[in-house]
Short mmCIF file of C-alpha atoms in Angstrom, two decimals:
data_model
loop_
_atom_site.label_atom_id
_atom_site.label_comp_id
_atom_site.label_asym_id
_atom_site.label_seq_id
_atom_site.Cartn_x
_atom_site.Cartn_y
_atom_site.Cartn_z
CA MET A 1 -108.93 -101.52 72.80
CA ALA A 2 -112.03 -99.80 71.41
CA LEU A 3 -111.19 -96.67 73.39
CA THR A 4 -107.67 -96.63 71.89
CA ILE A 5 -109.02 -96.97 68.34
CA THR A 6 -111.52 -94.15 68.94
CA TRP A 7 -108.76 -91.88 70.26
CA LEU A 8 -106.52 -92.63 67.27
CA ASN A 9 -109.35 -91.89 64.83
CA SER A 10 -110.11 -88.57 66.50
CA ALA A 11 -106.42 -87.63 66.50
CA TYR A 12 -106.20 -88.49 62.81
CA LEU A 13 -109.23 -86.35 61.98
CA ARG A 14 -107.85 -83.42 63.97
CA GLY A 15 -104.50 -83.69 62.23
CA ARG A 16 -106.14 -83.88 58.81
CA CYS A 17 -108.28 -80.83 59.61
CA CYS A 18 -105.20 -78.84 60.67
CA ARG A 19 -103.35 -79.84 57.52
CA GLN A 20 -106.27 -78.69 55.39
CA LYS A 21 -106.32 -75.29 57.14
CA VAL A 22 -102.59 -74.83 56.47
CA LEU A 23 -102.57 -76.14 52.90
CA HIS A 24 -105.79 -74.47 51.78
CA PRO A 25 -104.25 -71.01 51.08
CA LEU A 26 -101.37 -72.71 49.29
CA LEU A 27 -103.47 -74.98 47.09
CA ARG A 28 -106.02 -72.32 46.17
CA PRO A 29 -103.78 -70.54 43.58
CA LEU A 30 -102.71 -73.87 42.10
CA LEU A 31 -106.20 -74.54 40.86
CA SER A 32 -107.76 -72.58 38.05
CA ASP A 33 -111.44 -71.93 37.40
CA SER A 34 -111.84 -75.55 36.40
CA MET A 35 -112.33 -76.40 40.07
CA SER A 36 -115.81 -74.97 39.74
CA LYS A 37 -116.53 -77.61 37.11
CA LEU A 38 -115.30 -80.30 39.46
CA TYR A 39 -117.95 -79.52 42.07
CA SER A 40 -120.71 -78.51 39.66
CA SER A 41 -123.22 -81.14 38.57
CA TYR A 42 -125.02 -78.83 36.12
CA ARG A 43 -124.88 -79.80 32.44
CA ARG A 44 -126.49 -77.86 29.61
CA PRO A 45 -129.41 -79.79 28.05
CA GLY A 46 -128.38 -81.63 24.91
CA SER A 47 -124.64 -81.53 25.66
CA GLN A 48 -122.61 -84.68 25.82
CA PRO A 49 -121.50 -85.92 29.25
CA GLU A 50 -117.86 -85.37 30.15
CA LYS A 51 -115.80 -88.46 29.34
CA LYS A 52 -112.68 -87.48 31.28
CA PRO A 53 -112.48 -88.29 34.99
CA SER A 54 -113.08 -85.33 37.26
CA TRP A 55 -109.52 -85.33 38.58
CA GLN A 56 -108.17 -84.78 35.04
CA LEU A 57 -110.19 -81.56 34.71
CA THR A 58 -108.10 -79.87 37.40
CA ASP A 59 -105.43 -77.56 36.01
CA PHE A 60 -102.48 -77.15 38.38
CA SER A 61 -100.24 -74.09 38.23
CA PHE A 62 -97.08 -74.72 40.25
CA LYS A 63 -95.62 -71.32 39.35
CA LYS A 64 -98.51 -69.53 41.06
CA GLY A 65 -98.15 -71.82 44.04
CA ILE A 66 -94.46 -71.04 44.42
CA ASP A 67 -95.14 -67.29 44.15
CA VAL A 68 -97.86 -67.47 46.79
CA LEU A 69 -95.62 -69.53 49.07
CA LYS A 70 -92.88 -66.91 48.80
CA THR A 71 -95.36 -64.14 49.59
CA GLN A 72 -96.77 -65.95 52.62
CA LEU A 73 -93.31 -66.76 53.97
CA SER A 74 -92.30 -63.11 53.57
CA MET A 75 -95.42 -62.05 55.51
CA LEU A 76 -94.62 -64.60 58.21
CA LYS A 77 -91.07 -63.24 58.46
CA GLU A 78 -92.35 -59.67 58.96
CA GLU A 79 -94.90 -60.82 61.54
CA THR A 80 -92.21 -62.67 63.48
CA LYS A 81 -89.94 -59.63 63.40
CA ASP A 82 -92.76 -57.38 64.69
CA TYR A 83 -93.63 -59.89 67.40
CA LEU A 84 -90.05 -59.89 68.68
CA ILE A 85 -89.97 -56.07 68.77
CA GLY A 86 -93.18 -55.67 70.78
CA PRO A 87 -96.98 -55.31 70.50
CA GLY A 88 -97.92 -54.22 67.00
CA GLY A 89 -94.28 -53.99 65.97
CA ARG A 90 -93.54 -51.20 68.46
CA PRO A 91 -91.38 -51.31 71.59
CA LEU A 92 -93.28 -51.94 74.80
CA SER A 93 -92.43 -48.49 76.18
CA HIS A 94 -93.92 -46.79 73.09
CA TYR A 95 -96.98 -49.03 73.24
CA LEU A 96 -97.76 -48.20 76.87
CA LEU A 97 -97.31 -44.46 76.36
CA GLU A 98 -99.26 -44.32 73.11
CA GLN A 99 -102.05 -41.72 73.27
CA THR A 100 -103.38 -41.69 69.69
CA ARG A 101 -103.31 -43.97 66.69
CA VAL A 102 -104.64 -43.51 63.15
CA LEU A 103 -106.37 -46.69 61.98
CA TRP A 104 -107.63 -45.70 58.53
CA GLU A 105 -107.06 -42.67 56.36
CA PHE A 106 -108.23 -42.29 52.79
CA ARG A 107 -105.63 -40.98 50.38
CA SER A 108 -105.63 -43.52 47.54
CA GLN A 109 -107.62 -46.32 45.92
CA GLU A 110 -105.65 -48.82 47.98
CA ASP A 111 -107.17 -47.30 51.12
CA LEU A 112 -110.68 -47.73 49.69
CA LYS A 113 -110.00 -51.40 48.90
CA LYS A 114 -109.79 -52.06 52.62
CA TRP A 115 -113.55 -51.47 52.87
CA VAL A 116 -116.67 -53.18 51.51
CA ILE A 117 -120.02 -51.51 50.78
CA SER A 118 -123.42 -53.20 50.79
CA SER A 119 -127.12 -52.31 50.70
CA ASP A 120 -130.57 -53.85 50.80
CA VAL A 121 -130.12 -54.87 47.15
CA GLU A 122 -128.81 -58.13 48.61
CA ILE A 123 -132.33 -58.88 49.90
CA GLY A 124 -134.18 -57.47 46.89
CA GLY A 125 -134.29 -53.79 47.91
CA LYS A 126 -133.69 -50.72 45.77
CA SER A 127 -131.21 -48.63 47.75
CA GLU A 128 -127.93 -47.59 46.12
CA VAL A 129 -124.56 -46.93 47.74
CA PHE A 130 -121.20 -45.88 46.30
CA LEU A 131 -117.72 -45.24 47.69
CA LYS A 132 -115.07 -43.05 46.06
CA LEU A 133 -112.26 -40.67 46.90
CA GLY A 134 -113.29 -37.13 47.77
CA ARG A 135 -111.93 -33.84 46.50
CA ASN A 136 -108.15 -33.79 45.97
CA ASN A 137 -108.05 -37.50 46.94
CA GLN A 138 -107.89 -36.62 50.62
CA THR A 139 -111.12 -38.19 51.94
CA ALA A 140 -113.54 -41.07 51.41
CA LEU A 141 -117.01 -40.12 50.15
CA LEU A 142 -119.79 -42.57 50.92
CA TYR A 143 -122.97 -41.58 49.10
CA GLY A 144 -126.09 -42.99 47.53
CA THR A 145 -129.88 -43.10 47.76
CA LEU A 146 -131.95 -44.76 50.47
CA ASN A 147 -135.15 -46.51 49.39
CA THR A 148 -137.42 -48.10 52.01
CA GLU A 149 -139.67 -49.89 49.52
CA VAL A 150 -140.10 -53.47 50.70
CA PRO A 151 -139.46 -56.15 48.06
CA ARG A 152 -142.55 -58.10 47.08
CA ASP A 153 -141.29 -61.54 47.95
CA GLY A 154 -143.80 -62.34 50.66
CA GLU A 155 -141.08 -62.75 53.30
CA THR A 156 -139.17 -59.48 53.77
CA LYS A 157 -140.91 -56.99 56.08
CA TYR A 158 -138.35 -54.19 56.31
CA SER A 159 -135.93 -52.62 53.85
CA GLY A 160 -133.86 -49.51 53.39
CA TYR A 161 -130.24 -49.65 54.55
CA CYS A 162 -126.73 -49.00 53.22
CA SER A 163 -123.47 -49.79 54.94
CA MET A 164 -119.71 -49.55 54.72
CA ARG A 165 -117.60 -52.12 56.54
CA SER A 166 -113.86 -52.66 56.90
CA LYS A 167 -112.34 -55.93 55.79
CA PRO A 168 -111.16 -58.16 58.66
CA PRO A 169 -107.39 -58.36 59.12
CA VAL A 170 -105.70 -61.47 57.75
CA GLY A 171 -102.24 -62.76 58.58
CA SER A 172 -99.89 -65.06 56.73
CA PHE A 173 -101.28 -68.34 55.44
CA ALA A 174 -104.83 -66.93 55.67
CA ARG A 175 -104.78 -66.78 59.47
CA LYS A 176 -107.57 -64.76 61.04
CA LYS A 177 -106.28 -61.81 63.05
CA TYR A 178 -107.89 -59.25 65.33
CA TYR A 179 -107.47 -55.60 66.25
CA ASP A 180 -106.40 -54.96 69.82
CA TRP A 181 -107.66 -51.57 70.98
CA SER A 182 -107.51 -52.34 74.69
CA ASN A 183 -104.84 -49.65 75.19
CA PHE A 184 -107.39 -46.95 74.20
CA ASN A 185 -110.82 -45.95 75.47
CA SER A 186 -112.33 -43.90 72.62
CA LEU A 187 -112.88 -43.95 68.89
CA TYR A 188 -111.96 -40.67 67.18
CA LEU A 189 -113.41 -39.61 63.81
CA ARG A 190 -113.24 -36.59 61.54
CA VAL A 191 -116.32 -36.62 59.33
CA ARG A 192 -118.63 -34.32 57.41
CA GLY A 193 -122.22 -35.50 57.07
CA ASP A 194 -125.52 -34.20 55.77
CA GLY A 195 -127.42 -34.12 59.07
CA ARG A 196 -128.64 -37.72 58.97
CA PRO A 197 -127.91 -40.20 61.78
CA TRP A 198 -125.47 -43.05 61.25
CA MET A 199 -124.97 -46.20 63.25
CA VAL A 200 -121.32 -46.97 64.06
CA ASN A 201 -120.80 -50.73 64.41
CA ILE A 202 -117.99 -52.63 66.10
CA TYR A 203 -117.83 -56.38 65.55
CA THR A 204 -115.98 -58.51 68.10
CA ASP A 205 -115.06 -62.17 67.91
CA PRO A 206 -113.65 -63.41 71.24
CA TYR A 207 -111.13 -66.18 70.69
CA PHE A 208 -111.84 -68.12 73.89
CA SER A 209 -115.63 -67.79 73.80
CA HIS A 210 -118.59 -69.48 72.21
CA GLN A 211 -120.09 -66.05 71.52
CA LYS A 212 -119.13 -65.24 67.95
CA ASP A 213 -119.39 -61.97 66.07
CA ASP A 214 -121.00 -59.80 68.74
CA LEU A 215 -122.24 -56.48 67.36
CA TYR A 216 -121.92 -53.24 69.35
CA ASN A 217 -123.66 -50.06 68.16
CA TYR A 218 -123.54 -46.32 68.69
CA PHE A 219 -125.74 -43.74 66.94
CA MET A 220 -123.69 -40.90 65.49
CA PHE A 221 -125.66 -37.75 64.65
CA THR A 222 -124.08 -35.54 62.00
CA ARG A 223 -124.98 -31.85 61.96
CA GLY A 224 -124.71 -31.17 58.22
CA GLY A 225 -123.24 -28.12 56.60
CA PRO A 226 -119.85 -27.40 55.02
CA TYR A 227 -117.81 -27.70 58.22
CA TRP A 228 -115.92 -30.74 59.42
CA GLU A 229 -116.93 -32.42 62.65
CA GLU A 230 -114.54 -34.18 65.03
CA ILE A 231 -116.36 -36.87 67.00
CA LYS A 232 -115.04 -38.72 70.02
CA ILE A 233 -116.97 -41.88 70.92
CA PRO A 234 -115.99 -43.59 74.19
CA PHE A 235 -116.16 -47.36 74.03
CA SER A 236 -118.47 -47.26 77.07
CA LYS A 237 -121.17 -45.85 74.77
CA PHE A 238 -121.16 -48.87 72.44
CA PHE A 239 -124.08 -51.07 73.47
CA LEU A 240 -124.53 -54.71 72.49
CA SER A 241 -127.37 -55.23 70.03
CA SER A 242 -129.59 -58.28 69.79
CA ARG A 243 -126.92 -60.37 68.09
CA GLY A 244 -124.62 -62.93 69.62
CA ARG A 245 -125.57 -62.81 73.30
CA VAL A 246 -128.85 -62.41 75.14
CA GLN A 247 -129.05 -59.65 77.72
CA ASP A 248 -131.62 -58.26 80.16
CA ASP A 249 -132.17 -54.95 81.90
CA GLN A 250 -130.42 -56.04 85.08
CA HIS A 251 -127.24 -57.20 83.32
CA PRO A 252 -126.53 -54.91 80.35
CA ILE A 253 -123.58 -55.61 78.12
CA TRP A 254 -121.35 -52.91 76.66
CA LEU A 255 -117.92 -52.71 75.10
CA ASP A 256 -115.91 -52.60 78.32
CA LYS A 257 -112.63 -53.69 76.71
CA ALA A 258 -111.89 -53.17 73.02
CA SER A 259 -110.01 -56.35 72.25
CA PHE A 260 -110.59 -59.06 69.63
CA ILE A 261 -112.09 -56.49 67.25
CA SER A 262 -112.78 -57.98 63.83
CA THR A 263 -114.30 -55.12 61.81
CA LEU A 264 -115.68 -51.57 62.03
CA GLY A 265 -118.64 -50.34 60.03
CA PHE A 266 -121.11 -47.52 59.34
CA THR A 267 -124.79 -48.07 58.54
CA ILE A 268 -127.59 -45.70 57.56
CA GLY A 269 -131.19 -46.86 57.97
CA ASP A 270 -133.24 -43.95 59.33
CA LYS A 271 -136.32 -44.88 57.23
CA VAL A 272 -136.13 -41.63 55.23
CA ASP A 273 -136.10 -42.00 51.45
CA GLY A 274 -133.67 -39.82 49.56
CA PRO A 275 -129.98 -39.11 48.94
CA PHE A 276 -127.32 -39.29 51.64
CA GLN A 277 -123.59 -38.75 51.92
CA LEU A 278 -120.89 -39.09 54.53
CA GLU A 279 -117.34 -37.85 54.01
CA ILE A 280 -114.61 -39.34 56.19
CA ASP A 281 -111.15 -37.87 56.64
CA PHE A 282 -109.66 -40.43 59.04
CA ILE A 283 -110.62 -42.94 61.73
CA GLY A 284 -108.41 -43.26 64.78
CA LEU A 285 -108.14 -44.18 68.44
CA LEU A 286 -107.73 -41.95 71.48
CA ASN A 287 -106.66 -42.70 75.03
CA ASP A 288 -108.40 -39.98 77.05
CA ARG A 289 -107.01 -40.19 80.58
CA ALA A 290 -109.72 -37.84 81.87
CA HIS A 291 -112.49 -40.20 80.75
CA THR A 292 -113.23 -42.65 83.58
CA GLU A 293 -116.82 -43.60 82.71
CA GLU A 294 -117.38 -47.34 82.62
CA PHE A 295 -120.99 -47.46 81.41
CA ALA A 296 -122.85 -44.60 79.73
CA TYR A 297 -126.43 -45.78 80.22
CA GLU A 298 -128.80 -46.02 83.16
CA THR A 299 -130.21 -49.38 84.15
CA TYR A 300 -133.60 -50.16 85.61
CA GLU A 301 -135.46 -53.20 86.86
CA LYS A 302 -138.66 -54.13 85.10
CA ASN A 303 -140.37 -55.43 88.23
CA PRO A 304 -138.56 -53.97 91.26
CA LYS A 305 -139.17 -55.68 94.56
CA VAL A 306 -140.83 -53.43 97.12
#
């Protein structure tokens, strides 16, 4: 009997959790900024305590809820239509024969809104980073000033970085989605830098794994000058950093299959104070049939047995 009650309680909790995940994106627009008051216990000194119950402070907007519901249902309809056509909304024959694909190109402000910039200001640093459209609104210009001065907080030991990171894809009803690049073997970029090195980051989040948000890196060296540079980066060159999983010299981990990709990013942190800039035309994928390399780095044993 006790076992049955325990099972029913767990089933009820799971069902309630699922309902919250589904209803959360629907209820969010219904509530105005007064929800912040509901969860905030701060009260200005000298002010009178609120006499109304907390549930009466919530302002519901059913019109916004209906509009959001229509939008989410429309997105779900398009996703279902694409799923019935084939992978990514393309027929299976086109998907298998696909050689190139443009992921991001920068031609308007809407393209820039798909990216987020950050710097060491978040930890008390002094670096600055900006993102805007380039000349004739045909490129993205990432620029700023790197400052390696460590904040005087007694805890931070290193500083001086700026980054640009794509927003993760989101489906209907706030479902988390992933990029599937398993049909390609290289990342293809057209950039124009100032000669400083950049770290290209790929974040993965395997669905059926306890390893979350693994970070793979590749150092991209720009040559500077007025000429554009087309860079092909095989996925076999992306090496797992010290985040997510633990690795050793005998069992290195690299990006062997580009699936469950959550975001792509660029980071500068070469410990050189001064201005920087990186201009990006487009970011795409390439399936190079001539590239058969599986791992681009040599491996050694620390203590080989004689």
